[in-house]
Each structure stands twice: as C-alpha cells, then as structure tokens.
C-alpha cells in the first residue's frame, strides 16, 4: 500500500501500530490497511494517498479495526511537535527502550534537522531496511536525491546488523522531508553533509536495535578484511554473526575461536585456514590459522566481559572488507521467543 | 590423512578420539594424526596406511600425544568383537547416549551384517557427512559399489538433518567391508537390499543425533512439497529448520505459523504467499497463506506437546519435494554452548 501511495507523489503522514504485523492476512489485511489510511486521512483532513501505513507484531492475525477507528481521531487531536518520544515508545513490541536519534546540519546559513525513530529487537537480519524506522527532516531536497541518500544510508546501517538471522516480514524505513528549513536546494558538499548526517542517525538507530536485541547482553562489531571479493567479505561476516555456536560463545565470554574458524569454513568463501588472523579488539588470538596461546585468550576473555567489543577477521586473500554488528544468543532470547504469543 | 591413506588401497582399522577435534592445528596437528596412525599400526601389526584416524571435540588445541601413545597398546590388547557399545560410548562428547544401529541381510543363502555407530549432538548441519560415524559390514562388495551405496545413503540421512545450522569441521563417515560373509558378489536385487539396509542404519543414526541434539526436547520432521525446483525444496526446508524463531516456537509448543511463513519468505525460493498450506501432523493450520483459526491451532498445539511431530509445507509451485529433520532451540542449548570450554 505504501508503494502504491508513494506513486501518487508525496506523503504527509505515517500511521503505525504495534502488536500486530498485518502480514499474511490476505485481501482482508490489505483492505484493513486501506481503511486505516482512510480514517487517518479523514481525521487529518488530507487525502488517503498522502498517508503511509506501518505495522509490527504477531504475523497472521487480522487488525482490530474497531480499536483503530476509535483511536485515530484521538491521536490526531493530541498531535504535537513534542510527542516524538511518545511515538518512539508506542511502536515498541519486545523492545526494552525507545530508539531516537537526531542530527543538525547547516545549508546556506540555515539550520536543518534530521530526526529518526525506530523499533526492533527480534526477527532482525534486514535485507533492505529493518522493522520500523521513520525519519523526518525539514531540509529542502529533491525526491531522487532523498531516495539515493536513504538507500546509501540504509545499506551501511540497517543492512549490516543481525540479531537472530531471521529477516522480518515487515521491514519498513520511511523518510519524509518538508522543506521548512527554507534552503533553495541541496547539492554538492551540502548534499554530502546531509548524507553523512543521515548515515549517522541510521547507524545510531541500527546499533540501538542490536543493543536491544532480544535477550542480548553483548554487541559485537564483526569486521572482515582481506576477502577475495566484496560478496565474500559480507558472507563471511554474516555467517560468523549468525552462528549460534559463535553467539553462545560470546554470551559465555569465551574466545572459542575454533567456532569462528568453523563458521568461516562453512561460509563458502575463498579462504585458506593457514592465512587467517583473528583479533578480539586489539588482542591477536589466532595467527595463520593457529591459536596464539592461553595468555592471549585470557586477555581476550577479559575484553569479552565488556558489553561491547570488536572481532576482526583477516582473511589475507584479497582487498575487500565488510562488517556486521551482531548480538549474543542467551537464555533470555529463548525465553522471550518460546513464550512470545502465549 | 584418511584421503591419503585410502588412495593406497584398503583400510583395516579406525582409531578415534573424543574431546579434541585436532582441527585448526596446522602441520603439528597433521604430524600428530600421522603419529597416531603409526602407533596404532604398530600395536595392530599392520601398516600405518591401513589405519584411518578420526577426532571430535574442541577445535584449535593440539592432541595430548603422550596420553594417546600410552593408551593405544592397551586398547589394542583389549580388542574384542563384543566391544562395539563401549566404542560407541567412547566417541561421545556432549552426547547423552551412545548411538548404535544394525541390519541383517541375506545374499546367496548367507547372512551378512551391517553395524553402525555415530556421535554428534551439536555443530550439526552436515554438508557431506556428519561428525563421526563408523559402519562395519561383513558383506563381500566391490569398492565402487560400496562407495556409491555410502554416498546415496549419506545424502538421504546425515545430509538431511540439522541441530544448529553449524556444519562441523570434523564430519566423518567411514565404512569398512571385510567380505567375511563369503558371498561371491553383490549385484542386482542383492545390491539394492544392501543399500536399503545401509540407508536404514544411517537414517537411524541420523535421527538419534537429532534426538540427542544439544538441549533438544523435540524432533521435527519438516517436509516441503510442491516446490518449483529440487533446490528450492531443500532450501525452504533448511531455512525453516534453521530459523531460531521457528525453533524457539517448537520449544514453546506454539504453532506460530507466521514465523514459518517469514522464514519461507526470506529463503529466496519461488513462492506465492496465497498458495501456501501448512500442516502440523494431519492438522491444517494455514490454507492459501491464511490461518485456519484458533480451533485448528489449539489442536496443533496439542500435537506439539509430543516429543516428535511433522511439519508439512505445501508450496503449490511445482513438483519437487525434500525434507529435513531438526530439533528445537532451548535454554539448555544455550547453557551447554555458553559453557562448553570453560
């Protein structure tokens, strides 16, 4: 429905609900989404095509339209520019904290603003966008440039995180620009600055999503260097980041590098065991495929007690690199997901 | 080393250790494997090339050769044809029970035997074989036929199970035939019967491995029908079987079919949401992509209380099918793997 509405030109409102994903709901679900946009448009005195819809929660159940229809006029009546924190809270499902990030830029002597909110804690391995993320800006920017800026920024932020390797049915990232900053155009360096600001906001939100990964106690920045191809670099990082054995070792604060080597070995990339180096932060634990020894593993285990650390994988096969941010796999993840619906 | 030794002709002994995988151990590890074969050969009064070696356990640590050298002569001294149960027990690591299966066949009026033992409870998503599995038979069979029979049987058994999506560094399946049954040759129907017997033994062992999957409380037989290609059928089954969200729902005994649809949706196969049917055993829970309702989900939840059940996925895209046997993801899996080395 969003794709259809976006074809008509511009959007002026987003109506989102949490608790129900409105996915796998067939024609009835699509009709409910249309009805939601219609009711929101009526209350806002705009056209339904100017409304975008987003949903997150349980898959396969129909929306409670009675509740939605009753609530929307009230929501519109209470709209205020101070309510972003409340909106960030309202879209949470298993999230434990609201996710907000912002940026201020300058163009033609004027200040403009970027503000993003996001939700997401499980079913996170974005393949295009992730869960729900809404970004507002008052900068004046033409549509093709805004689209390009968003694509670039999503690719380097949301598309580089994973919590559980399960891509969501409801990945949504929306950006709205209203031009109220009053600048004439955004080009050259000003455009680059805007893209950097947008990347910063999306990256902030992406890291918050991993931090809040269901049951997560660790955030691990996995970087692969020296891959034979760009695809190999990403595939290696993603395979290690999604390995349940690696993720439980992170949880156990155990530099069990054999599991990392095992994951690399099954990832179907060009690699030679005796060329691989592994680091936890700045501690070398594997050189040329062999363990450095007990002493360096003790130091690495010490680092792994931190909430956040780096894993660097040097493949020494070529000149390509990529990265993925992941979390650990914990008892709490199992508890949350064994009991989610019941 | 096994590949090298097999080139020389025949094998007469397997020496295996558990607790240490002798993987990612470089040249020193290879030399230790050679030394192990040499010591075993000496004690058995055969050549080192007639000995196959296998290891399972922690990756990246060197073998304790002193212990091995001291133990091998004693092992050989106590060899007896009654000791298979002890051997099956000796190769266990995190396994909770020894895995043995056997089969008796008839050829030319003579009886022959097939006996297999296996170990494996975690790092299980075989891509060719799995962990350690040794099969002995007294049938007389030529080498190419034996190899073909083993390949066929491994493909339909070990290559169709997963516990945690992590393929092991040490997948090993070995079969030895000594011809002592005295039959002249194995061909035609006799060969087919032998292959069926072998498949039965390997399938038994494969299911035992999933049953003993680390922390597993459920065995789920996932079958995909109506896929557009053979590859799609396997990919769909494997993606659902490895989804942490699906596996925690199995643990929670919750027919949360939205997660199954989500996994299918990200599996990169040809599918249309509104053509998909899902069954738990014989209970239809999703028809044409939509949930059947609370009543059928209650019945499905009742079935999911069993230790073992089926999930049937009908894609209605073509005529291909495949299957995977998987386990659930539990608190106990996380406990075992957060603490494995420490």
XYZ file of C-alpha atoms in Angstrom:
684
model
C 0.000 0.000 0.000
C 2.890 2.407 0.782
C 4.442 1.674 -2.628
C 1.079 2.403 -4.274
C 0.585 5.628 -2.314
C 4.135 6.815 -2.999
C 3.461 6.597 -6.746
C 0.890 9.377 -6.370
C 3.510 11.898 -5.335
C 4.057 12.888 -1.748
C 3.343 11.655 1.768
C 2.295 13.796 4.715
C 1.558 11.312 7.493
C 2.570 7.900 8.829
C 0.106 5.821 10.859
C 1.761 2.902 12.652
C 0.590 0.213 15.048
C 2.500 -2.310 17.142
C 1.389 -5.728 18.433
C 0.026 -6.892 15.080
C 2.138 -7.071 11.900
C -0.818 -7.219 9.478
C 1.309 -9.712 7.496
C -0.017 -12.978 5.987
C -3.525 -11.535 6.293
C -4.518 -11.676 2.606
C -7.051 -9.361 0.962
C -8.771 -8.629 4.277
C -5.431 -7.365 5.611
C -4.860 -5.128 2.596
C -8.407 -3.744 2.915
C -7.772 -3.054 6.621
C -4.582 -1.151 5.729
C -6.560 0.932 3.192
C -9.251 1.602 5.795
C -6.598 2.672 8.329
C -5.153 5.177 5.827
C -8.667 6.446 5.010
C -9.590 7.015 8.664
C -6.259 8.741 9.374
C -6.650 10.928 6.259
C -10.145 11.946 7.274
C -9.036 12.985 10.757
C -6.025 14.888 9.327
C -8.048 16.454 6.520
C -5.659 15.201 3.843
C -6.077 12.534 1.113
C -5.642 8.777 1.889
C -2.817 8.674 -0.711
C -0.837 11.093 1.468
C -0.887 8.590 4.368
C 1.698 5.781 4.757
C 0.915 2.769 6.960
C 3.240 0.544 9.002
C 2.610 -2.403 11.307
C 4.737 -4.601 13.585
C 3.944 -7.537 15.855
C 2.428 -11.003 15.531
C 2.182 -12.339 11.967
C -1.059 -13.814 10.644
C -3.728 -12.128 12.776
C -6.227 -9.536 11.474
C -6.096 -5.984 12.838
C -8.658 -4.906 15.425
C -10.265 -2.255 13.206
C -12.793 -1.150 15.814
C -9.955 -0.183 18.176
C -8.016 1.544 15.381
C -11.013 3.560 14.174
C -11.825 4.696 17.703
C -8.226 5.654 18.473
C -7.172 7.540 15.352
C -9.288 10.712 15.834
C -7.987 10.938 19.407
C -4.396 10.534 18.233
C -4.842 13.298 15.657
C -6.488 15.606 18.183
C -3.489 15.258 20.509
C -0.796 15.664 17.820
C 2.068 17.890 18.940
C 5.647 18.510 17.839
C 6.840 17.431 21.309
C 5.455 13.912 21.010
C 8.294 12.130 19.183
C 9.416 10.298 22.377
C 5.855 9.046 22.844
C 5.705 7.877 19.220
C 9.044 6.069 19.640
C 7.600 4.342 22.691
C 4.296 3.495 21.016
C 5.907 1.451 18.216
C 7.828 -0.807 20.655
C 6.986 -4.536 20.894
C 9.638 -6.629 22.708
C 11.930 -3.560 22.713
C 13.151 -2.570 26.161
C 13.821 1.102 25.340
C 12.641 3.646 22.722
C 15.117 4.429 19.907
C 15.595 8.036 18.836
C 18.481 9.760 17.079
C 18.888 13.216 15.589
C 21.290 15.436 13.655
C 21.533 19.149 12.906
C 23.097 20.383 9.668
C 23.710 23.748 8.034
C 22.940 24.784 4.481
C 23.018 28.335 3.019
C 23.426 29.722 6.527
C 20.284 27.944 7.701
C 19.939 25.113 10.195
C 18.099 21.965 9.240
C 17.158 18.929 11.314
C 17.074 15.178 10.930
C 15.140 13.076 13.400
C 14.727 9.303 13.324
C 12.854 6.778 15.452
C 12.997 3.005 15.155
C 11.779 -0.179 16.795
C 13.110 -3.700 16.620
C 14.535 -6.292 18.940
C 13.952 -9.664 17.277
C 13.462 -11.109 13.775
C 16.348 -8.853 12.825
C 18.501 -9.502 9.783
C 17.442 -6.688 7.493
C 17.795 -7.354 3.792
C 16.697 -3.929 2.614
C 15.527 -1.991 5.624
C 14.547 -3.114 9.086
C 11.416 -3.378 11.133
C 10.012 0.110 11.569
C 12.079 3.266 11.181
C 10.699 6.725 10.479
C 12.880 9.732 9.693
C 11.696 13.321 9.489
C 13.663 16.292 8.173
C 12.874 19.893 7.430
C 15.553 20.174 4.771
C 14.560 21.061 1.214
C 15.775 18.270 -1.038
C 14.576 16.894 -4.372
C 12.992 13.424 -4.399
C 15.654 11.490 -6.382
C 18.419 12.821 -4.119
C 16.429 11.976 -0.965
C 15.825 8.446 -2.251
C 19.502 7.966 -3.110
C 20.612 9.320 0.292
C 18.253 6.917 2.073
C 19.384 3.878 0.028
C 23.073 4.574 0.691
C 22.463 5.099 4.395
C 20.282 2.005 4.852
C 22.869 -0.150 3.076
C 25.618 0.807 5.523
C 23.478 0.747 8.692
C 20.373 -1.453 8.903
C 21.642 -3.831 6.235
C 24.720 -4.526 8.363
C 23.117 -5.777 11.579
C 21.700 -9.095 12.731
C 20.148 -10.324 15.960
C 18.896 -13.778 15.023
C 19.302 -14.207 11.255
C 15.542 -14.012 10.760
C 14.564 -11.309 8.267
C 11.281 -9.653 9.201
C 8.100 -9.688 7.117
C 7.609 -6.020 7.957
C 10.875 -4.198 7.255
C 9.972 -0.535 6.790
C 12.127 2.584 6.589
C 10.350 5.796 5.656
C 11.789 9.312 5.319
C 9.739 12.493 4.981
C 11.209 15.914 4.101
C 9.015 19.031 4.259
C 11.488 21.700 3.130
C 10.594 24.045 6.005
C 14.275 24.858 6.590
C 13.778 27.159 3.607
C 17.025 26.372 1.755
C 16.793 26.573 -2.042
C 18.456 23.284 -2.891
C 20.777 20.662 -1.501
C 23.730 19.799 -3.717
C 27.496 19.273 -3.753
C 29.058 19.406 -0.296
C 25.749 20.278 1.334
C 24.272 17.064 -0.048
C 27.288 15.070 1.164
C 26.875 16.563 4.639
C 23.204 15.630 4.634
C 24.034 12.025 3.629
C 26.618 11.829 6.411
C 24.105 13.137 8.918
C 21.515 10.644 7.718
C 24.038 7.802 7.943
C 24.886 8.863 11.475
C 21.212 8.824 12.529
C 20.502 5.431 10.881
C 23.695 3.915 12.257
C 22.771 5.124 15.743
C 19.342 3.530 15.434
C 20.757 0.295 13.946
C 23.185 -0.092 16.864
C 20.369 0.619 19.330
C 18.381 -2.217 17.731
C 21.257 -4.683 18.246
C 21.811 -3.341 21.794
C 18.180 -4.102 22.455
C 18.392 -7.463 20.600
C 16.094 -9.926 22.344
C 17.907 -11.111 25.452
C 21.212 -9.661 24.202
C 23.980 -8.973 26.725
C 26.714 -8.192 24.139
C 27.142 -6.097 20.988
C 29.877 -7.407 18.744
C 31.271 -5.462 15.792
C 32.492 -8.063 13.322
C 34.844 -6.805 10.618
C 36.195 -8.970 7.796
C 39.299 -7.733 5.957
C 41.317 -9.123 3.052
C 38.470 -11.030 1.393
C 38.800 -12.114 -2.247
C 35.547 -10.337 -3.207
C 33.079 -7.867 -1.701
C 30.478 -10.669 -1.556
C 32.894 -12.954 0.311
C 33.560 -10.242 2.895
C 29.860 -9.781 3.645
C 29.091 -13.508 3.516
C 31.924 -14.316 5.944
C 30.861 -11.582 8.371
C 27.213 -12.646 8.180
C 27.908 -16.375 8.631
C 30.015 -15.756 11.740
C 27.480 -13.201 13.034
C 24.595 -15.688 12.680
C 26.343 -18.794 14.021
C 24.535 -19.973 17.145
C 27.777 -21.521 18.386
C 29.713 -18.262 17.982
C 26.857 -16.291 19.563
C 26.629 -18.592 22.604
C 30.434 -18.311 22.983
C 30.040 -14.507 23.030
C 27.426 -14.976 25.766
C 29.816 -17.262 27.660
C 32.601 -14.645 27.262
C 34.751 -17.390 25.782
C 37.199 -16.597 22.929
C 36.364 -20.002 21.408
C 37.992 -19.181 18.083
C 37.580 -22.718 16.731
C 33.872 -21.952 16.282
C 34.740 -18.779 14.339
C 37.079 -20.802 12.092
C 34.339 -23.443 11.725
C 31.795 -20.806 10.641
C 34.267 -19.287 8.147
C 34.981 -22.767 6.818
C 31.328 -23.480 6.033
C 30.599 -19.991 4.651
C 31.553 -20.963 1.099
C 34.119 -18.185 0.633
C 37.652 -18.332 -0.764
C 39.869 -18.921 2.266
C 42.944 -20.794 3.430
C 42.997 -21.813 7.054
C 46.700 -21.007 7.438
C 46.251 -17.403 6.275
C 43.589 -16.390 8.799
C 44.262 -13.989 11.692
C 41.690 -13.205 14.403
C 41.643 -10.335 16.885
C 39.335 -9.541 19.833
C 39.680 -5.731 19.998
C 43.474 -5.367 19.686
C 44.362 -8.822 21.052
C 45.623 -11.273 18.413
C 44.216 -14.716 19.278
C 44.821 -16.593 16.003
C 47.790 -16.095 13.645
C 47.984 -18.013 10.360
C 45.140 -20.271 11.465
C 46.743 -21.296 14.764
C 45.921 -20.256 18.322
C 48.392 -17.827 19.916
C 48.026 -19.482 23.302
C 46.464 -19.360 26.692
C 47.807 -15.959 27.641
C 46.250 -14.094 24.720
C 42.980 -15.996 25.173
C 42.882 -14.888 28.812
C 43.297 -11.274 27.724
C 40.588 -11.732 25.069
C 38.234 -13.307 27.639
C 38.808 -10.251 29.828
C 37.761 -7.944 26.933
C 34.703 -10.119 26.247
C 33.371 -9.267 29.717
C 32.629 -5.806 28.281
C 29.192 -5.065 26.897
C 30.651 -4.143 23.507
C 33.767 -5.336 21.662
C 35.234 -5.974 18.201
C 36.064 -9.159 16.337
C 38.474 -8.608 13.439
C 38.890 -11.380 10.870
C 41.809 -11.024 8.445
C 41.470 -13.476 5.551
C 44.567 -12.312 3.589
C 43.036 -13.375 0.269
C 42.392 -10.012 -1.376
C 41.440 -6.394 -0.737
C 37.750 -6.453 0.156
C 36.164 -5.788 3.504
C 32.752 -5.589 5.144
C 31.200 -5.625 8.578
C 28.197 -6.789 10.559
C 27.040 -5.810 14.019
C 25.569 -8.709 15.995
C 24.463 -9.697 19.477
C 24.935 -12.818 21.591
C 22.473 -15.721 21.952
C 21.213 -16.027 25.509
C 18.808 -17.885 27.781
C 16.646 -14.770 27.710
C 16.348 -14.911 23.888
C 14.940 -18.421 24.200
C 12.550 -17.364 26.982
C 11.238 -14.375 25.020
C 10.689 -16.388 21.842
C 9.313 -19.579 23.343
C 6.637 -17.505 25.063
C 6.018 -14.635 22.607
C 2.422 -15.457 21.632
C 1.211 -17.302 24.699
C 45.209 -38.133 6.144
C 42.295 -40.572 5.628
C 42.006 -39.485 1.990
C 45.746 -40.082 1.553
C 45.592 -43.487 3.228
C 42.524 -44.558 1.233
C 44.451 -43.950 -2.008
C 46.798 -46.784 -1.031
C 44.035 -49.351 -1.239
C 42.290 -50.697 1.835
C 41.717 -49.844 5.480
C 41.727 -52.285 8.375
C 41.389 -50.119 11.471
C 39.914 -46.835 12.714
C 41.474 -45.043 15.665
C 39.243 -42.276 17.052
C 39.456 -39.859 19.971
C 36.892 -37.524 21.513
C 37.410 -34.298 23.460
C 39.817 -32.813 20.917
C 38.941 -32.276 17.230
C 42.554 -31.940 16.008
C 41.194 -29.220 13.677
C 42.909 -25.852 13.061
C 46.108 -27.368 14.432
C 48.324 -26.863 11.348
C 51.304 -29.046 10.465
C 51.789 -30.142 14.064
C 48.230 -31.477 14.031
C 48.784 -33.386 10.791
C 52.012 -34.842 12.181
C 50.132 -35.901 15.329
C 47.495 -37.652 13.205
C 50.288 -39.500 11.327
C 51.914 -40.471 14.605
C 48.571 -41.738 15.938
C 48.134 -43.959 12.858
C 51.735 -45.203 13.181
C 51.351 -46.148 16.850
C 48.029 -47.889 16.190
C 49.520 -49.745 13.204
C 52.470 -50.922 15.267
C 50.236 -52.291 18.012
C 47.947 -53.976 15.451
C 50.851 -55.288 13.388
C 49.519 -53.736 10.180
C 50.811 -50.815 8.050
C 50.054 -47.163 9.002
C 48.300 -46.731 5.608
C 45.738 -49.333 6.714
C 44.717 -47.137 9.675
C 42.099 -44.347 9.428
C 42.014 -41.578 12.054
C 39.071 -39.538 13.370
C 38.795 -36.861 16.053
C 35.973 -34.868 17.643
C 35.868 -32.193 20.323
C 37.343 -28.738 20.910
C 38.779 -27.052 17.796
C 42.255 -25.493 17.840
C 44.038 -27.433 20.593
C 46.880 -29.919 19.981
C 46.341 -33.590 20.863
C 47.878 -34.956 24.060
C 50.197 -37.403 22.264
C 51.675 -38.810 25.475
C 48.248 -39.971 26.576
C 47.423 -41.367 23.126
C 50.701 -43.287 22.850
C 50.253 -44.781 26.308
C 46.646 -45.760 25.669
C 46.780 -47.297 22.191
C 48.669 -50.531 23.067
C 46.216 -51.123 25.914
C 43.237 -50.520 23.608
C 44.603 -52.997 21.095
C 45.323 -55.584 23.793
C 41.703 -55.431 24.956
C 40.120 -55.516 21.466
C 37.093 -57.798 21.299
C 34.133 -58.238 18.979
C 31.794 -57.504 21.902
C 33.116 -54.008 22.461
C 31.052 -52.006 19.965
C 28.847 -50.497 22.731
C 31.993 -49.342 24.526
C 33.366 -47.823 21.315
C 30.062 -46.022 20.719
C 30.316 -44.627 24.250
C 33.982 -43.674 23.930
C 33.405 -41.320 20.959
C 30.707 -39.295 22.781
C 31.335 -35.623 23.674
C 28.179 -33.695 24.647
C 26.090 -36.716 23.554
C 23.765 -38.030 26.241
C 23.506 -41.586 24.875
C 25.569 -43.879 22.595
C 24.238 -44.311 19.043
C 24.229 -47.803 17.511
C 22.172 -49.294 14.706
C 22.395 -52.587 12.826
C 20.846 -54.565 9.976
C 20.957 -58.180 8.809
C 20.631 -59.071 5.125
C 20.684 -62.247 3.059
C 22.650 -62.942 -0.089
C 23.183 -66.281 -1.849
C 21.620 -68.036 1.138
C 24.114 -66.438 3.520
C 23.513 -63.879 6.243
C 25.512 -60.656 6.305
C 25.609 -57.872 8.880
C 25.732 -54.098 8.919
C 26.658 -52.273 12.113
C 26.990 -48.518 12.555
C 27.945 -46.253 15.437
C 27.842 -42.461 15.486
C 28.358 -39.492 17.750
C 27.117 -35.934 17.456
C 24.919 -33.580 19.397
C 25.949 -30.053 18.385
C 27.610 -28.276 15.438
C 25.266 -30.373 13.328
C 24.285 -29.394 9.815
C 26.150 -31.980 7.769
C 27.060 -30.931 4.260
C 28.512 -34.253 3.178
C 28.601 -36.487 6.225
C 28.324 -35.724 9.923
C 30.566 -35.719 12.922
C 31.804 -39.267 13.449
C 30.073 -42.335 12.062
C 31.687 -45.730 11.544
C 29.976 -48.623 9.757
C 31.234 -52.181 9.624
C 29.914 -54.968 7.406
C 30.987 -58.492 6.624
C 29.404 -58.466 3.188
C 31.580 -59.019 0.117
C 31.156 -55.990 -2.128
C 33.407 -54.290 -4.673
C 34.838 -50.875 -3.810
C 32.969 -48.709 -6.383
C 29.621 -50.223 -5.361
C 30.385 -49.728 -1.653
C 31.311 -46.088 -2.279
C 28.153 -45.477 -4.310
C 25.957 -47.142 -1.654
C 27.518 -44.969 1.061
C 27.089 -41.731 -0.936
C 23.427 -42.429 -1.665
C 22.715 -43.324 1.958
C 24.564 -40.330 3.441
C 22.710 -37.951 1.100
C 19.299 -39.113 2.328
C 20.200 -39.409 6.040
C 23.001 -37.288 7.534
C 22.690 -34.618 4.844
C 19.044 -34.095 5.814
C 19.410 -33.212 9.492
C 20.277 -30.049 11.386
C 20.579 -29.175 15.058
C 22.015 -25.657 14.979
C 22.926 -24.841 11.372
C 26.634 -25.046 12.187
C 28.470 -27.509 9.942
C 31.266 -29.288 11.782
C 34.961 -29.099 10.944
C 35.211 -32.849 11.547
C 32.422 -34.530 9.580
C 33.496 -38.136 9.081
C 31.619 -41.194 7.836
C 33.673 -44.341 7.265
C 32.506 -47.759 6.099
C 34.613 -50.917 6.167
C 33.624 -54.208 4.490
C 35.699 -57.355 5.081
C 33.805 -59.873 2.909
C 33.717 -62.495 5.665
C 30.078 -63.325 4.860
C 31.617 -65.307 1.997
C 29.183 -64.295 -0.753
C 30.717 -64.148 -4.248
C 29.375 -60.736 -5.302
C 26.668 -58.236 -4.526
C 24.633 -57.119 -7.531
C 21.104 -56.559 -8.810
C 18.440 -57.009 -6.135
C 21.011 -58.106 -3.557
C 22.804 -54.780 -4.019
C 19.501 -52.870 -3.719
C 18.725 -54.724 -0.486
C 22.164 -53.839 0.861
C 21.649 -50.139 0.005
C 18.256 -50.192 1.730
C 19.808 -51.783 4.805
C 22.577 -49.205 4.830
C 20.076 -46.366 4.454
C 18.078 -47.765 7.357
C 21.159 -47.872 9.609
C 22.325 -44.351 8.652
C 18.814 -42.936 8.971
C 18.510 -44.485 12.435
C 21.786 -42.916 13.490
C 20.911 -39.540 11.926
C 17.617 -39.403 13.836
C 19.416 -40.401 17.052
C 21.775 -37.451 16.526
C 18.849 -35.007 16.247
C 17.132 -36.670 19.234
C 20.292 -36.046 21.188
C 20.664 -32.526 19.715
C 22.163 -30.274 22.387
C 19.357 -29.394 24.767
C 16.718 -30.638 22.304
C 13.260 -31.529 23.612
C 11.610 -32.003 20.178
C 12.325 -33.758 16.888
C 10.535 -32.169 13.966
C 10.291 -33.792 10.538
C 9.960 -30.923 8.059
C 8.729 -31.852 4.597
C 8.392 -29.405 1.709
C 6.146 -30.386 -1.218
C 5.259 -28.668 -4.479
C 8.460 -26.657 -4.853
C 9.401 -25.212 -8.251
C 12.822 -26.937 -8.190
C 14.645 -29.594 -6.162
C 16.991 -26.872 -4.837
C 14.030 -24.739 -3.720
C 12.557 -27.688 -1.814
C 15.773 -28.290 0.144
C 16.466 -24.586 0.653
C 12.960 -23.972 2.006
C 13.161 -26.962 4.378
C 16.629 -25.944 5.577
C 15.740 -22.263 6.119
C 12.695 -23.153 8.224
C 14.677 -25.876 10.062
C 17.451 -23.422 10.988
C 15.299 -20.433 11.929
C 15.871 -19.599 15.595
C 12.387 -18.127 15.780
C 10.776 -21.289 14.391
C 12.924 -23.473 16.671
C 12.041 -21.485 19.807
C 8.352 -21.725 18.812
C 8.770 -25.536 18.605
C 10.253 -25.389 22.111
C 7.319 -23.251 23.283
C 4.893 -25.766 21.674
C 3.349 -22.848 19.826
C 2.058 -23.294 16.230
C 3.315 -19.757 15.449
C 2.969 -20.214 11.694
C 3.769 -16.564 10.937
C 7.397 -17.359 11.723
C 7.323 -20.304 9.300
C 5.882 -18.022 6.594
C 8.528 -15.416 7.474
C 11.328 -17.969 7.083
C 9.907 -19.185 3.749
C 9.639 -15.573 2.608
C 13.328 -14.865 3.210
C 14.550 -18.200 1.835
C 14.881 -16.856 -1.709
C 12.687 -19.536 -3.319
C 9.859 -19.197 -5.841
C 6.714 -18.867 -3.736
C 3.406 -17.056 -3.529
C 2.076 -16.387 -0.072
C -1.515 -17.165 -1.081
C -0.642 -20.652 -2.366
C 0.994 -21.963 0.809
C -0.605 -24.635 3.027
C 0.872 -25.724 6.375
C 0.100 -28.847 8.409
C 1.257 -29.968 11.878
C 0.931 -33.773 11.545
C -2.508 -34.027 9.887
C -3.858 -30.710 11.185
C -4.167 -27.974 8.543
C -3.208 -24.669 10.194
C -2.671 -22.454 7.116
C -4.620 -22.651 3.828
C -3.695 -20.408 0.885
C -1.434 -18.342 3.145
C -4.112 -17.617 5.753
C -4.551 -19.022 9.249
C -7.393 -21.555 9.642
C -8.272 -20.251 13.079
C -7.983 -20.749 16.796
C -9.513 -24.205 16.858
C -7.006 -25.789 14.496
C -4.141 -24.003 16.245
C -5.287 -25.475 19.558
C -5.229 -28.952 18.030
C -1.783 -28.282 16.546
C -0.503 -27.027 19.914
C -1.744 -30.283 21.453
C 0.280 -32.301 18.903
C 3.346 -30.135 19.541
C 3.382 -31.351 23.149
C 4.659 -34.659 21.727
C 8.368 -35.328 21.566
C 8.207 -35.878 17.809
C 5.902 -34.453 15.117
C 5.736 -33.442 11.449
C 5.548 -30.065 9.742
C 4.325 -30.272 6.147
C 4.762 -27.252 3.876
C 2.880 -27.306 0.553
C 4.162 -24.581 -1.776
C 1.973 -25.472 -4.788
C 4.543 -24.116 -7.253
C 5.780 -27.330 -8.891
C 6.505 -30.994 -8.350
C 9.655 -31.112 -6.215
C 9.984 -32.131 -2.606
C 12.616 -32.569 0.096
C 12.864 -32.907 3.847
C 14.979 -32.003 6.863
C 14.871 -33.348 10.393
C 15.514 -30.683 13.026
C 15.321 -30.081 16.769
C 14.093 -27.172 18.877
C 16.214 -24.362 20.360
C 16.145 -24.431 24.155
C 17.578 -22.859 27.296
C 19.675 -25.989 27.678
C 21.292 -25.477 24.234
C 22.439 -22.036 25.359
C 23.725 -23.398 28.678
C 25.708 -26.201 27.009
C 27.282 -23.892 24.459
C 27.988 -20.889 26.635
C 29.950 -23.182 28.976
C 31.439 -25.798 26.616
C 35.134 -24.939 27.015
C 35.178 -23.399 30.470
